[in-house]
Amino acid sequence: MLFEPITSDAALTLQDLTVAIGNTPYVQGASLTVPKGEIHGLLGPNGAGKTTLLRTLYRATTAQAGTIHAFGRRIEDHSPREWATKVGALVQSSGLLAGLTPRDIVEIGLFVLQLDRSEHTDRRDAALALVGLADKATQPAGNLSGGELQRCYFAQLLACDPEIYILDEPTNHLDLHYQLVLLDEVKRRGRTVLMTLHDLSLAIRYCDQVYLMTQGRIVEQGPPDQVLTRDALRQYYQVDGQFQGAALSLVGPVWSGTGGGFSTRN
Ligand SMILES: Nc1ncnc2c1ncn2[C@@H]1O[C@H](COP(=O)(O)OP(=O)(O)OP(=O)(O)O)[C@@H](O)[C@H]1O
């Protein structure tokens, strides 16, 4: 297979990545390039392999084949600390919150950067204010609502402000206001982003490019309005609907065939 050359303009490059759990490959031959400062979306039905792919980027999983480069350097050539300062992730996780406050959670993220005390405090407080948690900063995180907790993890990432943001369903639990506030903030910062999204209207609104994944493979890629056609929605998401601008007009589910993920819907 011929690949595009890896340049340092490409913030993130995955080439022919295969990730297996046990003997089953859940990501197969995935290649993508995110240029510096662009926002790319990884889309597709449940079980398509999106999270499994992202997990290799924050080093929770190791790929069996293929390569990952950030700014032209292989992932293996970075120390875990170096990678953690370059690549930050917002993941789908309940976490262990016993005894922690939102302030602690943000500080745990900042620890790896080893900032001087005043910058550490400034970044922590600014991030908690940005996500609207300044008044709950010292309360038990275990008492936060689902959306507040997601905002808390967002604050951790925004405080660290890595060069590359890996976001797994970043709008999970967020109300409409915070969906827009936080994704606007990510876009405003001009960082490089690879994120999974089930909300396709948000993909149209924020993504420069999207990849449609199904059964572990990237099957379509391009600007979101060109990828998310009526045919693609029917084939990969099993819905009848179409976009008018960023608005999705849905008719209903389509029941024929199997799901695009690893489980069937019949
Ligand atoms: N630890 C594991 N053991 C066994 N199978 C797993 C494991 N982790 C993931 N899988 C399987 O890998 C497949 C891909 O899962 P993944 O979480 O990557 O999908 P996804 O595209 O992110 O889905 P969703 O949109 O539902 O979040 C699924 O079929 C899932 O059951």
Coordinates of C-alpha atoms and ligand atoms in Angstrom, one line a residue:
M1 CA 0.0 0.0 0.0
L2 CA 1.3 3.5 -0.9
F3 CA 1.2 6.1 1.9
E4 CA 1.3 9.8 1.9
P5 CA 4.7 10.9 3.2
I6 CA 4.8 11.7 6.9
T7 CA 5.6 15.4 7.3
S8 CA 5.9 17.4 10.4
D9 CA 2.9 19.5 9.2
A10 CA 0.8 16.5 9.8
A11 CA 0.2 16.6 13.5
L12 CA -1.1 13.1 13.6
T13 CA -0.7 10.3 11.1
L14 CA -1.9 6.7 11.4
Q15 CA -0.8 4.2 8.8
D16 CA -2.4 0.8 8.3
L17 CA -3.3 0.4 11.9
T18 CA -4.6 -2.9 13.1
V19 CA -5.8 -3.4 16.7
A20 CA -6.9 -6.7 18.0
I21 CA -8.4 -7.7 21.3
G22 CA -7.5 -11.4 21.8
N23 CA -7.5 -12.8 18.3
T24 CA -10.2 -10.5 17.0
P25 CA -9.2 -7.4 15.0
Y26 CA -11.5 -4.6 15.9
V27 CA -9.6 -2.0 13.9
Q28 CA -8.3 -3.1 10.5
G29 CA -5.9 -1.2 8.3
A30 CA -6.9 2.3 9.4
S31 CA -5.0 5.2 7.9
L32 CA -5.6 8.9 8.4
T33 CA -3.8 12.1 8.6
V34 CA -4.8 15.1 10.7
P35 CA -3.0 18.3 9.6
K36 CA -1.9 20.7 12.4
G37 CA -4.9 22.8 13.6
E38 CA -7.6 20.8 11.9
I39 CA -10.5 19.0 13.6
H40 CA -11.3 15.5 12.3
G41 CA -14.2 13.3 13.3
L42 CA -14.4 9.6 13.6
L43 CA -17.9 8.6 12.9
G44 CA -19.8 5.3 12.6
P45 CA -22.3 3.0 14.3
N46 CA -22.0 1.4 17.7
G47 CA -19.2 -1.2 17.8
A48 CA -17.5 0.1 14.7
G49 CA -14.1 0.3 16.4
K50 CA -13.8 4.1 17.0
T51 CA -12.9 4.0 20.7
T52 CA -10.5 1.1 20.1
L53 CA -8.7 3.2 17.6
L54 CA -8.5 6.2 19.9
R55 CA -7.3 4.0 22.8
T56 CA -4.0 3.4 20.8
L57 CA -3.5 7.2 20.7
Y58 CA -3.5 7.7 24.4
R59 CA -1.6 4.5 24.9
A60 CA -4.3 2.4 26.6
T61 CA -3.9 -0.2 23.8
T62 CA -1.1 -1.2 21.6
A63 CA -1.6 -1.7 17.9
Q64 CA -0.6 -5.1 16.4
A65 CA 0.4 -3.6 13.1
G66 CA 0.8 -0.1 11.6
T67 CA 2.3 3.1 12.8
I68 CA 1.3 6.2 14.7
H69 CA 3.3 9.5 14.3
A70 CA 2.8 12.8 16.0
F71 CA 4.5 15.7 14.3
G72 CA 6.6 13.3 12.3
R73 CA 7.9 11.2 15.2
R74 CA 6.7 7.7 16.0
I75 CA 4.8 7.1 19.2
E76 CA 7.4 4.5 20.3
D77 CA 10.1 7.2 20.2
H78 CA 8.3 9.3 22.8
S79 CA 8.6 8.6 26.5
P80 CA 5.2 8.1 28.2
R81 CA 5.6 11.5 29.8
E82 CA 6.6 13.2 26.6
W83 CA 3.6 11.7 24.8
A84 CA 1.3 12.7 27.6
T85 CA 2.4 16.3 27.3
K86 CA 1.8 16.3 23.5
V87 CA -1.4 14.2 23.3
G88 CA -4.3 14.7 25.8
A89 CA -7.5 12.7 25.9
L90 CA -11.1 13.0 27.1
V91 CA -12.3 9.5 27.4
Q92 CA -15.5 7.7 28.2
S93 CA -14.9 6.6 31.8
S94 CA -16.6 6.7 35.1
G95 CA -13.2 6.9 36.9
L96 CA -12.5 6.5 40.6
L97 CA -13.7 9.6 42.3
A98 CA -13.6 8.6 46.0
G99 CA -12.4 11.6 48.0
L100 CA -11.6 13.7 44.9
T101 CA -12.8 17.2 44.1
P102 CA -13.0 18.8 40.6
R103 CA -10.0 20.8 41.6
D104 CA -8.0 17.6 42.4
I105 CA -9.1 16.1 39.1
V106 CA -7.7 19.1 37.2
E107 CA -4.6 19.1 39.2
I108 CA -3.9 15.4 38.6
G109 CA -4.0 16.2 34.9
L110 CA -1.7 19.2 35.3
F111 CA 0.9 17.2 37.4
V112 CA 2.7 15.8 34.3
L113 CA 3.4 19.3 33.0
Q114 CA 5.3 20.3 36.2
L115 CA 4.4 24.0 35.9
D116 CA 5.5 26.6 38.4
R117 CA 2.9 27.1 41.2
S118 CA 1.3 30.3 39.9
E119 CA 0.8 29.0 36.3
H120 CA -0.5 25.7 37.7
T121 CA -3.1 27.6 39.8
D122 CA -4.0 30.0 37.1
R123 CA -4.6 27.2 34.6
R124 CA -6.6 25.1 37.1
D125 CA -8.9 28.0 38.1
A126 CA -9.4 29.3 34.5
A127 CA -10.4 25.8 33.3
L128 CA -12.8 25.2 36.2
A129 CA -14.4 28.7 35.5
L130 CA -14.6 28.0 31.8
V131 CA -16.6 24.8 32.4
G132 CA -18.8 26.5 35.0
L133 CA -17.5 24.5 38.0
A134 CA -15.8 27.3 39.9
D135 CA -18.4 27.1 42.6
K136 CA -18.2 23.3 42.9
A137 CA -14.4 23.2 42.7
T138 CA -13.9 21.9 46.3
Q139 CA -17.0 19.7 46.6
P140 CA -16.9 15.9 46.2
A141 CA -16.7 15.0 42.5
G142 CA -18.8 11.9 43.3
N143 CA -21.7 14.2 43.9
L144 CA -21.6 15.8 40.4
S145 CA -24.2 15.2 37.8
G146 CA -23.2 13.3 34.7
G147 CA -22.9 16.5 32.7
E148 CA -21.0 18.3 35.5
L149 CA -18.6 15.4 35.7
Q150 CA -18.0 15.5 31.9
R151 CA -17.3 19.2 32.3
C152 CA -14.9 18.4 35.0
Y153 CA -12.9 16.1 32.8
F154 CA -13.1 18.7 30.0
A155 CA -11.6 21.2 32.5
Q156 CA -8.7 18.8 33.1
L157 CA -7.9 18.6 29.4
L158 CA -8.4 22.3 28.8
A159 CA -6.0 23.1 31.6
C160 CA -3.4 20.9 30.1
D161 CA -4.1 22.2 26.6
P162 CA -2.0 19.6 24.7
E163 CA -1.0 20.0 21.1
I164 CA -3.3 17.2 20.1
Y165 CA -6.8 16.6 21.6
I166 CA -8.2 13.1 21.5
L167 CA -11.9 13.3 22.3
D168 CA -14.1 10.3 22.7
E169 CA -17.7 11.4 22.6
P170 CA -16.9 14.8 24.1
T171 CA -20.5 15.9 24.3
N172 CA -21.6 12.9 26.4
H173 CA -24.1 14.1 29.0
L174 CA -23.6 17.7 28.1
D175 CA -26.6 20.0 27.7
L176 CA -26.8 22.0 24.4
H177 CA -25.2 25.1 25.9
Y178 CA -22.1 23.3 27.1
Q179 CA -21.8 21.3 23.9
L180 CA -21.4 24.5 22.0
V181 CA -19.3 26.3 24.7
L182 CA -16.8 23.6 25.0
L183 CA -16.4 22.6 21.3
D184 CA -16.2 26.3 20.4
E185 CA -13.4 26.6 23.0
V186 CA -11.5 23.7 21.5
K187 CA -11.9 25.1 18.0
R188 CA -10.9 28.6 19.2
R189 CA -7.6 27.2 20.5
G190 CA -6.7 26.0 17.1
R191 CA -5.3 22.7 18.3
T192 CA -5.3 19.5 16.4
V193 CA -8.3 17.3 17.2
L194 CA -9.5 13.8 16.5
M195 CA -12.8 13.0 18.0
T196 CA -15.6 10.5 17.9
L197 CA -19.1 11.8 17.6
H198 CA -22.6 10.3 17.4
D199 CA -24.1 13.7 16.9
L200 CA -23.7 14.2 13.2
S201 CA -24.9 17.8 13.2
L202 CA -22.0 18.6 15.5
A203 CA -19.7 16.8 13.1
I204 CA -21.0 19.0 10.3
R205 CA -20.6 22.1 12.5
Y206 CA -17.0 21.5 13.8
C207 CA -15.1 18.9 11.6
D208 CA -12.9 19.8 8.7
Q209 CA -12.8 16.1 7.7
V210 CA -14.7 13.0 8.9
Y211 CA -14.0 9.3 8.6
L212 CA -16.9 6.8 8.5
M213 CA -15.9 3.6 10.3
T214 CA -17.8 0.4 10.1
Q215 CA -16.7 -3.1 11.2
G216 CA -13.2 -1.9 12.1
R217 CA -12.5 -0.3 8.7
I218 CA -12.6 3.3 7.5
V219 CA -14.9 3.1 4.5
E220 CA -15.4 6.8 3.6
Q221 CA -13.6 10.0 4.3
G222 CA -13.9 13.6 3.3
P223 CA -15.6 16.9 4.3
P224 CA -18.7 16.0 6.5
D225 CA -21.3 17.3 4.1
Q226 CA -19.9 15.2 1.4
V227 CA -19.5 12.0 3.4
L228 CA -22.9 12.2 5.3
T229 CA -25.1 11.7 2.3
R230 CA -28.6 10.1 2.4
D231 CA -27.1 6.9 1.0
A232 CA -24.4 6.8 3.7
L233 CA -26.9 7.4 6.5
R234 CA -29.0 4.5 5.2
Q235 CA -26.1 2.2 4.6
Y236 CA -24.0 2.8 7.7
Y237 CA -26.4 4.1 10.3
Q238 CA -29.5 2.4 9.1
V239 CA -31.7 5.5 9.1
D240 CA -33.6 7.3 6.5
G241 CA -32.7 11.0 6.7
Q242 CA -30.7 13.7 5.1
F243 CA -28.9 16.9 6.0
Q244 CA -30.2 20.4 5.1
G245 CA -27.2 22.5 6.0
A246 CA -26.3 21.4 9.5
A247 CA -29.8 20.2 10.3
L248 CA -30.6 16.5 10.1
S249 CA -34.1 15.7 9.0
L250 CA -34.9 12.2 10.1
V251 CA -37.6 10.0 8.6
G252 CA -36.9 6.9 10.8
P253 CA -34.9 3.8 11.2
V254 CA -34.3 1.3 8.3
W255 CA -34.5 -2.3 9.4
S256 CA -33.1 -4.2 6.4
G257 CA -29.6 -5.8 6.6
T258 CA -27.3 -5.9 9.5
G259 CA -25.8 -3.2 11.6
G260 CA -22.5 -1.5 10.6
G261 CA -20.9 -2.5 13.9
F262 CA -20.0 -5.9 15.1
S263 CA -23.5 -6.7 16.4
T264 CA -26.5 -7.1 14.2
R265 CA -29.8 -5.2 14.7
N266 CA -32.2 -7.8 13.5
Ligands
LIG1 N1 -12.0 -5.5 26.1 C1 -12.7 -5.9 25.1 N2 -13.0 -7.2 25.0 C2 -13.7 -7.7 24.0 N3 -14.3 -7.0 23.0 C3 -14.1 -5.7 23.1 C4 -13.3 -5.1 24.1 N4 -13.2 -3.7 23.9 C5 -14.0 -3.5 22.8 N5 -14.5 -4.7 22.3 C6 -15.3 -4.8 21.1 O1 -14.7 -4.1 20.1 C7 -15.7 -3.6 19.2 C8 -15.5 -2.1 18.9 O2 -15.7 -1.4 20.2 P1 -15.5 0.1 20.2 O3 -15.7 0.5 21.7 O4 -14.2 0.5 19.6 O5 -16.6 0.6 19.3 P2 -17.1 2.1 19.0 O6 -17.1 2.3 17.6 O7 -16.4 3.1 19.9 O8 -18.6 2.0 19.6 P3 -19.6 3.0 20.3 O9 -20.1 4.0 19.3 O10 -20.7 2.1 20.8 O11 -18.9 3.7 21.4 C9 -17.1 -3.9 19.9 O12 -17.7 -5.0 19.3 C10 -16.7 -4.2 21.3 O13 -17.6 -5.1 21.9

